Coordinates of C-alpha atoms and ligand atoms in Angstrom, one line a residue:
M1 CA 53.6 90.4 106.0
S2 CA 55.4 87.1 105.4
N3 CA 59.0 86.4 106.2
P4 CA 60.4 89.9 106.0
K5 CA 64.2 90.0 105.5
V6 CA 65.6 91.6 108.6
P7 CA 69.0 93.2 108.0
D8 CA 71.7 92.7 110.6
I9 CA 71.4 95.5 113.1
Q10 CA 72.3 93.6 116.3
W11 CA 74.6 96.2 117.6
F12 CA 71.8 98.8 117.3
E13 CA 69.3 96.6 119.0
D14 CA 71.7 95.9 121.9
S15 CA 72.0 99.6 122.6
L16 CA 68.2 99.9 122.5
K17 CA 67.8 97.2 125.0
E18 CA 70.1 99.1 127.3
L19 CA 68.0 102.1 126.7
V20 CA 64.8 100.4 127.9
K21 CA 66.4 99.2 131.1
A22 CA 67.7 102.7 131.9
K23 CA 66.4 103.8 135.3
D24 CA 66.0 107.6 134.8
D25 CA 66.1 110.3 132.2
K26 CA 69.7 111.1 133.0
E27 CA 70.8 107.6 132.1
K28 CA 68.5 107.6 129.1
T29 CA 70.1 110.8 127.8
S30 CA 73.6 109.4 128.3
I31 CA 72.7 106.2 126.4
I32 CA 71.1 108.2 123.6
D33 CA 74.3 110.3 123.4
K34 CA 76.4 107.2 123.2
L35 CA 74.1 105.8 120.6
R36 CA 74.3 108.9 118.5
T37 CA 78.1 108.9 118.6
E38 CA 78.1 105.2 117.9
L39 CA 75.7 105.6 115.0
F40 CA 77.9 108.3 113.5
N41 CA 81.1 106.2 114.1
L42 CA 82.1 105.4 110.6
E43 CA 82.8 101.7 111.3
S44 CA 79.3 101.0 112.7
T45 CA 77.6 103.1 110.0
K46 CA 79.6 101.3 107.3
K47 CA 78.8 97.9 108.9
F48 CA 75.2 98.7 108.6
L49 CA 75.2 100.3 105.2
G50 CA 77.7 97.9 103.6
E51 CA 81.2 98.8 102.5
N52 CA 80.3 101.7 100.3
A53 CA 77.9 104.2 101.9
A54 CA 78.1 106.6 99.0
K55 CA 77.1 103.9 96.5
Y56 CA 74.3 102.7 98.8
F57 CA 72.8 106.2 99.0
E58 CA 73.2 106.7 95.2
E59 CA 71.3 103.5 94.5
L60 CA 68.7 104.5 97.0
S61 CA 68.1 107.9 95.4
K62 CA 67.3 106.2 92.1
K63 CA 64.5 104.3 93.8
R64 CA 61.8 106.9 93.2
N65 CA 62.5 107.0 89.5
E66 CA 64.1 103.7 88.9
K67 CA 61.7 103.0 86.1
L68 CA 62.7 106.1 84.1
P69 CA 64.5 105.1 80.9
A70 CA 67.8 106.7 80.0
I71 CA 67.5 110.3 78.8
T72 CA 68.9 110.7 75.4
N73 CA 67.7 114.2 74.5
Y74 CA 69.1 117.4 76.0
P75 CA 67.9 120.1 73.7
E76 CA 69.4 123.6 74.0
T77 CA 67.1 125.6 71.8
E78 CA 63.4 125.8 71.1
E79 CA 64.1 124.7 67.5
E80 CA 65.7 121.5 68.7
I81 CA 62.6 120.8 70.8
Q82 CA 60.3 121.6 67.9
K83 CA 62.2 119.1 65.7
I84 CA 61.8 116.3 68.2
V85 CA 58.0 117.0 68.4
E86 CA 57.6 117.3 64.6
E87 CA 59.3 114.0 64.1
A88 CA 57.0 112.3 66.6
Y89 CA 54.0 113.9 65.1
K90 CA 54.8 112.6 61.7
D91 CA 55.8 109.2 63.0
G92 CA 52.5 108.8 64.9
N93 CA 53.8 106.1 67.1
T94 CA 56.3 107.9 69.3
I95 CA 55.5 109.3 72.8
V96 CA 57.4 112.5 73.8
R97 CA 57.7 113.3 77.5
V98 CA 59.8 115.7 79.5
V99 CA 61.5 115.1 82.8
G100 CA 62.1 118.1 85.1
S101 CA 64.0 117.3 88.2
G102 CA 62.2 113.9 88.4
H103 CA 60.6 114.5 91.7
S104 CA 57.2 113.1 90.6
I105 CA 56.5 109.4 90.6
S106 CA 57.8 107.9 87.4
D107 CA 54.2 107.2 86.1
A108 CA 53.6 110.9 86.0
I109 CA 56.5 111.4 83.7
I110 CA 56.9 108.5 81.3
D111 CA 55.0 105.7 79.6
K112 CA 56.0 102.3 80.9
E113 CA 53.9 100.5 78.3
N114 CA 55.1 102.2 75.2
K115 CA 58.4 101.2 73.8
K116 CA 58.8 104.1 71.5
I117 CA 59.3 107.0 73.9
V118 CA 61.5 110.0 73.6
L119 CA 62.4 111.3 77.0
I120 CA 63.6 114.9 77.1
S121 CA 65.5 116.7 79.8
L122 CA 65.6 120.5 79.7
K123 CA 68.7 120.7 82.0
K124 CA 70.6 122.5 79.1
F125 CA 67.6 124.7 78.5
N126 CA 67.8 127.0 81.5
G127 CA 68.2 130.7 82.0
V128 CA 66.5 133.8 83.2
E129 CA 65.9 137.1 81.4
F130 CA 64.5 140.3 82.9
I131 CA 62.1 141.7 80.3
S132 CA 61.2 144.7 82.5
D133 CA 62.0 145.7 86.1
D134 CA 59.7 143.2 87.8
T135 CA 59.0 140.8 85.0
V136 CA 61.1 137.8 84.2
K137 CA 61.0 135.3 81.3
V138 CA 62.4 131.9 82.4
K139 CA 63.4 128.8 80.5
A140 CA 61.4 125.9 81.7
G141 CA 64.4 123.8 82.7
T142 CA 65.6 126.3 85.2
H143 CA 65.5 125.1 88.8
L144 CA 63.8 127.2 91.5
N145 CA 66.6 126.7 94.0
Q146 CA 69.7 124.7 93.4
D147 CA 68.9 121.0 92.7
P148 CA 71.6 118.9 94.3
Q149 CA 70.8 116.0 92.0
D150 CA 71.6 118.0 88.8
D151 CA 75.3 118.6 88.2
T152 CA 74.5 121.7 86.1
S153 CA 72.4 123.3 88.8
N154 CA 74.0 125.7 91.3
L155 CA 73.1 128.7 93.4
S156 CA 74.0 131.4 90.9
N157 CA 71.9 129.9 88.1
S158 CA 68.9 129.2 90.3
L159 CA 65.8 131.3 89.6
N160 CA 65.1 132.3 93.2
Y161 CA 68.6 133.5 93.8
I162 CA 68.7 135.5 90.6
I163 CA 65.4 137.3 91.2
N164 CA 66.2 137.9 94.8
E165 CA 69.5 139.6 93.8
R166 CA 67.4 142.0 91.8
G167 CA 65.1 142.7 94.7
Y168 CA 62.3 140.4 93.8
A169 CA 60.5 137.3 95.0
F170 CA 57.7 134.8 94.5
P171 CA 54.8 135.0 96.8
D172 CA 55.2 131.4 97.9
L173 CA 57.2 128.2 97.3
G174 CA 56.7 124.5 98.1
G175 CA 58.4 122.7 100.9
I176 CA 61.3 122.0 98.7
A177 CA 62.5 124.2 95.8
H178 CA 64.7 121.8 93.8
Q179 CA 62.1 121.5 91.1
T180 CA 62.2 122.9 87.6
V181 CA 59.8 125.7 86.7
G182 CA 58.2 123.5 84.0
G183 CA 57.7 120.5 86.4
F184 CA 56.5 122.5 89.4
L185 CA 53.8 124.2 87.4
S186 CA 52.7 121.2 85.4
T187 CA 51.7 119.2 88.5
G188 CA 50.0 122.1 90.3
S189 CA 52.6 122.0 93.0
S190 CA 52.3 124.7 95.7
G191 CA 53.3 125.7 99.2
G192 CA 51.3 125.8 102.5
S193 CA 49.6 129.2 102.4
S194 CA 45.9 130.1 101.8
K195 CA 47.0 133.7 101.3
Y196 CA 49.8 133.5 98.8
S197 CA 50.5 131.4 95.7
L198 CA 53.3 131.2 93.2
E199 CA 50.9 130.5 90.3
E200 CA 49.5 134.0 90.6
S201 CA 52.8 135.4 89.4
V202 CA 52.5 133.5 86.1
I203 CA 51.5 135.8 83.3
S204 CA 52.3 133.7 80.2
I205 CA 53.4 130.3 79.2
N206 CA 55.2 129.4 76.0
I207 CA 54.6 125.9 74.8
I208 CA 55.4 123.7 71.8
N209 CA 52.2 121.8 71.0
G210 CA 51.8 118.3 69.6
K211 CA 52.2 119.5 66.1
G212 CA 55.5 121.3 66.9
E213 CA 53.9 124.8 66.8
L214 CA 55.1 127.4 69.2
K215 CA 52.2 129.0 71.2
E216 CA 52.3 131.8 73.7
L217 CA 49.4 131.5 76.1
T218 CA 48.6 134.5 78.2
R219 CA 46.5 135.5 81.1
P220 CA 43.4 135.7 81.2
N221 CA 42.6 133.4 78.3
D222 CA 41.1 130.0 78.6
D223 CA 44.0 128.2 77.0
F224 CA 46.3 129.8 79.6
F225 CA 44.2 128.6 82.5
A226 CA 43.9 125.2 81.0
A227 CA 47.7 124.7 80.2
G228 CA 48.9 126.0 83.7
V229 CA 48.4 122.5 85.2
S230 CA 48.6 120.0 82.3
M231 CA 51.1 117.3 83.3
G232 CA 53.0 117.5 80.0
L233 CA 49.8 116.7 78.1
F234 CA 49.4 120.0 76.2
G235 CA 53.0 120.1 74.9
I236 CA 56.4 121.1 76.1
I237 CA 56.6 124.3 78.1
T238 CA 59.6 126.2 77.0
Y239 CA 59.3 129.6 78.8
V240 CA 57.3 130.9 81.7
T241 CA 56.9 134.6 82.3
F242 CA 56.4 135.8 85.9
K243 CA 55.5 139.2 87.3
L244 CA 57.3 139.3 90.6
N245 CA 56.8 140.7 94.1
P246 CA 59.3 142.8 96.0
N247 CA 61.5 140.5 98.0
Y248 CA 60.9 139.9 101.7
Y249 CA 62.1 138.0 104.7
I250 CA 60.0 135.6 106.8
Y251 CA 60.1 134.8 110.4
G252 CA 58.4 132.2 112.4
S253 CA 58.6 129.3 114.8
Q254 CA 58.3 125.6 115.2
V255 CA 57.0 123.8 118.2
S256 CA 56.1 120.2 119.0
T257 CA 53.0 119.5 120.9
F258 CA 51.2 116.4 122.1
V259 CA 47.8 115.5 120.8
D260 CA 46.2 113.9 123.8
E261 CA 46.9 116.5 126.5
G262 CA 43.9 118.8 125.8
L263 CA 44.0 122.2 124.2
N264 CA 46.0 125.3 125.3
S265 CA 47.4 128.3 123.6
D266 CA 50.6 127.5 125.4
Y267 CA 51.9 124.5 123.4
Q268 CA 53.7 123.1 126.4
K269 CA 50.4 122.7 128.3
G270 CA 48.3 121.4 125.4
C271 CA 47.8 121.5 121.7
P272 CA 47.5 125.2 120.5
I273 CA 45.2 124.2 117.5
D274 CA 41.9 122.4 117.9
L275 CA 42.7 119.6 115.4
F276 CA 39.6 117.4 115.9
G277 CA 36.8 119.6 117.1
S278 CA 36.8 119.6 120.9
T279 CA 33.6 120.4 122.8
N280 CA 35.4 122.6 125.2
K281 CA 37.7 124.6 123.0
P282 CA 39.3 127.6 124.8
Q283 CA 38.6 130.8 122.9
D284 CA 42.2 131.6 122.1
V285 CA 42.8 128.2 120.4
P286 CA 41.8 128.3 116.8
S287 CA 40.1 125.4 115.0
L288 CA 42.3 123.8 112.3
Y289 CA 40.0 125.3 109.7
D290 CA 40.4 128.8 111.1
F291 CA 44.2 128.3 111.5
F292 CA 44.5 127.5 107.7
A293 CA 41.8 129.8 106.4
N294 CA 42.8 132.8 108.5
G295 CA 46.4 132.1 109.0
S296 CA 47.3 135.8 109.3
N297 CA 45.4 136.0 112.6
Y298 CA 47.8 133.4 114.1
D299 CA 51.2 134.5 112.6
A300 CA 50.7 131.7 110.2
E301 CA 50.5 133.1 106.7
Y302 CA 52.6 130.1 105.8
S303 CA 52.3 126.9 107.8
R304 CA 52.5 123.1 107.9
L305 CA 51.9 120.5 110.5
L306 CA 53.7 117.2 110.7
W307 CA 51.8 114.5 112.5
W308 CA 53.8 111.7 114.1
P309 CA 50.9 109.4 115.0
Q310 CA 52.8 106.3 116.2
T311 CA 52.0 104.7 119.6
D312 CA 53.4 106.6 122.5
V313 CA 54.6 109.3 120.2
N314 CA 51.4 110.9 118.9
R315 CA 52.6 114.5 118.5
F316 CA 52.4 117.4 116.0
T317 CA 55.2 119.5 114.9
I318 CA 53.8 122.9 114.0
W319 CA 55.8 125.2 111.7
K320 CA 54.4 128.6 110.9
A321 CA 55.8 131.8 109.5
K322 CA 54.8 135.3 108.3
R323 CA 56.5 138.0 106.3
T324 CA 58.5 140.6 108.1
E325 CA 57.3 144.1 107.4
V326 CA 60.6 145.9 107.3
L327 CA 63.5 145.1 104.9
D328 CA 66.2 146.0 107.3
L329 CA 66.7 147.4 110.8
K330 CA 67.8 151.0 110.5
G331 CA 70.1 150.4 107.6
F332 CA 71.5 147.1 108.7
T333 CA 70.9 144.0 106.7
K334 CA 68.3 141.9 108.4
P335 CA 70.1 139.0 110.3
T336 CA 69.2 135.5 109.3
A337 CA 68.6 132.6 111.7
P338 CA 67.8 129.8 109.3
Y339 CA 65.3 127.1 110.2
L340 CA 67.1 123.9 111.0
E341 CA 65.2 120.7 110.3
F342 CA 68.2 118.7 111.7
N343 CA 70.8 119.5 114.2
E344 CA 74.0 120.7 112.6
I345 CA 77.2 118.7 113.2
L346 CA 80.3 120.6 112.1
G347 CA 78.0 123.1 110.2
S348 CA 76.1 120.4 108.3
Q349 CA 72.7 118.8 108.6
I350 CA 73.9 115.8 106.7
P351 CA 75.4 113.7 109.5
E352 CA 72.2 113.9 111.5
Q353 CA 70.3 112.9 108.4
I354 CA 72.4 109.7 108.1
I355 CA 71.5 109.0 111.7
A356 CA 67.8 109.6 110.9
H357 CA 68.2 107.3 108.0
I358 CA 69.4 104.5 110.2
A359 CA 66.7 105.2 112.8
Y360 CA 64.0 105.0 110.1
V361 CA 65.3 101.6 108.9
A362 CA 65.4 100.4 112.5
L363 CA 61.9 101.6 113.1
N364 CA 60.7 100.0 110.0
I365 CA 61.9 96.7 111.4
L366 CA 60.9 97.3 115.0
Y367 CA 57.3 97.9 113.9
L368 CA 57.2 94.2 112.8
I369 CA 57.6 93.1 116.4
D370 CA 54.3 93.6 118.2
D371 CA 54.9 94.2 121.9
D372 CA 54.8 97.0 124.4
T373 CA 58.5 97.2 125.0
T374 CA 59.3 97.5 121.3
R375 CA 56.7 100.3 121.0
K376 CA 58.4 102.1 123.8
I377 CA 61.8 101.7 122.1
A378 CA 60.3 102.9 118.8
A379 CA 58.7 105.9 120.5
L380 CA 62.0 106.9 122.1
I381 CA 63.9 106.6 118.8
L382 CA 61.3 108.8 117.1
S383 CA 61.4 111.3 119.9
F384 CA 65.1 111.6 119.7
F385 CA 65.6 111.4 116.0
S386 CA 62.8 113.5 114.6
G387 CA 64.9 116.6 114.2
V388 CA 65.3 119.9 115.9
V389 CA 61.9 120.8 117.4
Q390 CA 61.3 124.1 119.3
Q391 CA 63.0 126.9 117.4
A392 CA 62.5 130.4 116.1
F393 CA 63.8 131.4 112.7
Q394 CA 64.2 134.4 110.4
D395 CA 65.3 134.1 106.8
I396 CA 65.2 135.3 103.2
W397 CA 62.0 134.1 101.5
Y398 CA 63.6 131.5 99.3
N399 CA 65.6 129.9 102.1
G400 CA 62.9 130.0 104.7
L401 CA 59.8 129.0 102.8
P402 CA 61.0 125.7 101.5
M403 CA 61.6 124.3 105.0
D404 CA 62.6 120.8 103.7
D405 CA 65.0 122.0 101.1
K406 CA 68.0 120.8 103.1
V407 CA 66.6 117.3 103.4
S408 CA 68.8 115.1 101.2
D409 CA 67.1 113.3 98.3
T410 CA 69.8 110.7 98.6
I411 CA 69.9 110.1 102.3
L412 CA 66.3 110.5 103.1
P413 CA 64.5 109.8 99.8
T414 CA 60.8 110.0 100.3
T415 CA 57.7 109.3 98.2
F416 CA 54.2 110.5 98.8
T417 CA 50.5 110.4 98.2
E418 CA 48.6 113.6 98.8
L419 CA 44.8 114.2 99.0
W420 CA 43.3 117.7 98.7
F421 CA 39.9 118.3 100.3
Q422 CA 37.7 121.3 100.0
I423 CA 36.8 122.7 103.5
R424 CA 34.0 125.1 104.0
N425 CA 33.9 125.2 107.8
A426 CA 35.4 123.6 110.9
D427 CA 33.0 120.6 110.7
D428 CA 34.5 119.6 107.3
T429 CA 38.1 119.7 108.7
N430 CA 37.1 117.8 111.9
K431 CA 35.5 115.0 109.9
I432 CA 38.6 114.5 107.9
M433 CA 41.0 114.7 110.9
N434 CA 38.9 112.4 113.0
K435 CA 38.8 109.8 110.2
L436 CA 42.5 110.0 110.0
K437 CA 42.9 109.7 113.8
D438 CA 40.7 106.5 113.8
Y439 CA 42.8 105.1 111.0
F440 CA 46.1 105.8 112.8
A441 CA 44.7 104.3 116.0
S442 CA 44.4 101.0 114.1
G443 CA 48.1 100.2 114.5
D444 CA 51.6 100.4 113.2
S445 CA 50.8 99.4 109.6
A446 CA 48.7 102.5 109.4
T447 CA 51.1 104.9 111.1
G448 CA 54.2 103.6 109.4
N449 CA 57.6 104.9 110.6
N450 CA 57.3 108.4 109.2
A451 CA 55.2 111.6 109.5
T452 CA 52.0 112.7 107.7
E453 CA 52.1 116.3 106.6
I454 CA 48.9 118.4 107.0
Y455 CA 48.8 121.8 105.2
T456 CA 46.7 124.1 103.1
T457 CA 47.0 126.0 99.8
K458 CA 45.4 128.9 98.0
K459 CA 42.5 128.6 95.6
S460 CA 43.9 128.2 92.1
E461 CA 43.0 129.7 88.8
F462 CA 44.3 126.8 86.8
W463 CA 41.5 124.5 85.8
L464 CA 43.1 121.2 86.7
S465 CA 44.8 122.3 89.8
P466 CA 43.5 120.3 92.8
S467 CA 42.6 123.6 94.4
Y468 CA 40.6 125.0 91.4
D469 CA 37.2 126.3 92.7
Y470 CA 38.1 125.5 96.3
E471 CA 38.0 128.5 98.6
N472 CA 39.8 126.6 101.3
V473 CA 41.7 123.4 101.2
I474 CA 43.2 120.9 103.6
R475 CA 46.0 118.7 102.1
I476 CA 46.8 115.3 103.7
D477 CA 50.3 114.2 102.5
F478 CA 51.4 110.7 103.6
F479 CA 55.2 110.1 103.6
Y480 CA 56.9 106.9 102.8
F481 CA 60.6 106.5 103.4
L482 CA 62.2 104.8 100.4
G483 CA 65.0 103.3 102.5
N484 CA 62.5 101.0 104.3
K485 CA 63.6 97.4 104.1
V486 CA 60.1 96.0 104.5
G487 CA 56.9 97.1 102.8
D488 CA 55.9 98.7 99.6
P489 CA 55.0 102.3 99.1
N490 CA 52.1 101.7 96.8
E491 CA 50.5 99.2 99.2
F492 CA 51.0 101.6 102.0
F493 CA 49.4 104.5 100.0
E494 CA 46.5 102.4 98.8
K495 CA 45.4 101.8 102.3
C496 CA 45.8 105.5 103.3
C497 CA 43.7 106.6 100.3
K498 CA 41.0 103.9 101.1
V499 CA 40.4 105.6 104.5
F500 CA 38.8 108.4 102.6
D501 CA 36.4 106.3 100.4
G502 CA 33.2 108.2 100.4
F503 CA 34.9 111.6 100.8
E504 CA 35.4 113.9 97.8
Y505 CA 39.1 114.6 97.3
R506 CA 41.5 115.4 94.6
C507 CA 45.0 113.9 94.2
H508 CA 48.3 115.7 93.8
W509 CA 49.3 115.0 90.2
G510 CA 53.0 114.4 90.9
K511 CA 52.4 111.8 93.7
Y512 CA 50.9 108.3 94.0
I513 CA 47.3 108.2 92.7
P514 CA 45.1 105.2 93.8
D515 CA 44.1 102.7 91.2
N516 CA 40.4 103.5 91.4
Y517 CA 40.9 107.3 91.0
K518 CA 39.5 108.7 87.8
V519 CA 38.9 112.3 87.0
D520 CA 35.7 113.5 85.6
V521 CA 33.6 116.5 85.4
N522 CA 32.3 115.9 88.8
K523 CA 35.7 116.4 90.3
Y524 CA 36.8 119.3 88.1
S525 CA 34.1 121.7 86.8
K526 CA 36.3 122.6 83.8
Y527 CA 37.3 119.1 83.0
N528 CA 35.4 118.9 79.7
Q529 CA 36.8 122.3 78.5
W530 CA 40.3 121.2 79.5
M531 CA 39.9 117.9 77.5
A532 CA 38.8 119.9 74.5
I533 CA 41.8 122.2 74.6
R534 CA 44.1 119.2 75.2
E535 CA 42.7 117.6 72.0
Q536 CA 43.5 120.8 70.0
M537 CA 46.9 121.1 71.4
D538 CA 47.8 117.4 70.8
P539 CA 45.6 115.9 68.2
N540 CA 47.8 112.9 67.5
Q541 CA 48.2 112.2 71.3
I542 CA 52.0 112.2 71.2
F543 CA 52.2 113.3 74.8
V544 CA 49.5 110.9 76.1
T545 CA 50.8 108.0 78.2
Q546 CA 48.8 104.9 79.3
Y547 CA 48.8 106.2 82.9
W548 CA 47.3 109.6 82.1
R549 CA 44.9 108.0 79.6
K550 CA 43.5 106.0 82.5
V551 CA 43.5 108.7 85.2
L552 CA 42.0 111.4 83.0
N553 CA 39.8 109.2 80.8
I554 CA 41.5 110.2 77.6
E555 CA 40.0 108.0 74.8
P556 CA 42.3 106.7 72.1
Q557 CA 42.5 109.0 69.1
K558 CA 39.7 108.4 66.5
K559 CA 41.6 107.4 63.3
Ligands
FAD601 C1 61.0 115.7 98.4 C2 59.8 116.3 97.7 C3 59.1 117.4 98.2 C4 58.0 117.9 97.6 N1 57.4 119.0 98.1 C5 56.2 119.4 97.5 C6 55.5 120.5 98.1 O1 55.8 121.1 99.1 N2 54.3 120.9 97.4 C7 53.9 120.3 96.3 O2 52.8 120.7 95.8 N3 54.6 119.3 95.8 C8 55.7 118.9 96.3 N4 56.4 117.8 95.7 C9 56.0 117.3 94.4 C10 56.8 118.0 93.3 O3 56.7 119.5 93.5 C11 56.2 117.7 92.0 O4 56.4 116.3 91.8 C12 56.8 118.5 90.8 O5 56.2 118.1 89.6 C13 58.3 118.2 90.6 O6 58.9 119.0 89.6 P1 60.0 118.4 88.7 O7 60.8 119.5 88.1 O8 60.7 117.4 89.4 O9 59.1 117.8 87.6 P2 59.0 116.2 87.2 O10 58.6 115.5 88.3 O11 60.2 115.8 86.5 O12 57.8 116.3 86.1 C14 56.5 116.5 86.6 C15 55.5 116.5 85.4 O13 55.7 117.7 84.6 C16 56.0 117.3 83.3 N5 57.0 118.3 82.8 C17 58.2 118.6 83.4 N6 58.7 119.7 82.7 C18 57.9 120.0 81.7 C19 57.9 120.9 80.6 N7 58.9 121.8 80.5 N8 56.9 120.9 79.8 C20 55.8 120.1 79.9 N9 55.8 119.2 80.9 C21 56.8 119.1 81.8 C22 56.6 115.9 83.4 O14 56.4 115.2 82.2 C23 55.7 115.3 84.5 O15 54.4 115.0 84.0 C24 57.5 117.3 96.4 C25 58.2 116.2 95.8 C26 59.3 115.7 96.5 C27 60.0 114.4 96.0

């Protein structure tokens, strides 16, 4: 990297130097405490962030979707949506796209190359109607949980809260639940469970196709399974109908464990999961394959691992949970002990996230300096600022399952690339994990300053879901902090994906997809059928962007 612009963080560096000179753990802890206080001291924080921290964070939060044009259409009825589509259909030159909560990369949402684009937000098209006891028809603009970025979204109009109040739940959720129903489904998003999946609750999808016609697609028809994951290319989803599960609580734990200390079912003595395929694995330590495929055997119906692979850090944070079997304890409401990703300061996780933000920026710069002392400083920062580690938690499903829901999109905005691999046995998983291990061992530019998430998902029935046809899956999700002062997410991701050249993987549709990635029938067995239904749904290609044309090999329309 040439001449990176290093921001002024002298005061921070001075404290770190003190830290390295500290003679024992007691002194280190006292310097770290001082550092935390200092970091949170408004003057220092302001000095670092500039005069207006709120403005700084607001600008930062726009980074993920800075290329999105202004939204001009906020339809409130299906008729209004139909009208927009009909006009585009007649015009023949206008592209129509929907933005949900905008959590996907902008390429997945809009068309950067086409000037005539109508961008629709469904934030005024939200609401939930119970059509029978356990069946709910939901407008596609409804958020799963509250989306802090949408001023119209709140707890009482969020889908999960509403169904929970009636005694119902979804089987699973993603790591955050700010998304809209339409956006979550369209990209095949899912949580970390090989046992449960939200998609299985979907029984019908109402969609306005490329001619402006209203279609109701129902299970188990082909067009339903094709449309379930269709990235806005089949039309505009207006309603999704779900058959719900009885609501439940989850309980679980999080531990942090070192990678290089051998294996042991006690996480303090060694890693309790065999991540790479050890030759002398104790019997009570599962292989990673087994941990994902048979999670119930390990109290891990839901799980996710965060790998911090940096020099001198190299540790895994293992989060796992299962459903509780009783709804209350002898008539009492079950107590909650929510999962805390960050320490609370005055009842809020936000102050600690500001500290984490500053720490990530500092790390991003420290990793440019290649020497042992700097690595030790970096390792210490990561150890002290990577959140609350060992803990047990118990919570209502919609608070507990999205473990990252409290991470602020403004303070810690993150972008991702995510590869899904089919795994048939422990050998498959070991090959993937060892490849990744070798890559991370190649240095700081490979590890970056953030974690890599490793999780699983359930086989999907939707034809273009990356887990369609896959009995078991491992997902490698590389994180990139958008507050980094040096580096470029796409360059970082391109290198991460290259590691798996020669492996067969499928990309998450809402995240960065490498340039050489093209989908064809070899990757998805129903690709040809999916393409044929797409053509019927949108004969004039009014939803097709240049990006999706390239990734999915959609030929221009024959005139
Ligand atoms: C912090 C963070 C955490 C995440 N965690 C997870 C996770 O745990 N698991 C996971 O699988 N993914 C995860 N993702 C990815 C995320 O779930 C997807 O990007 C998802 O699509 C976002 O939903 P959205 O409402 O923001 O949709 P958008 O990103 O706004 O849109 C996604 C796609 O759907 C289309 N679309 C949206 N609404 C409609 C509609 N009504 N009709 C037709 N097309 C529509 C859009 O045009 C676009 O192509 C995460 C992303 C972020 C930023």
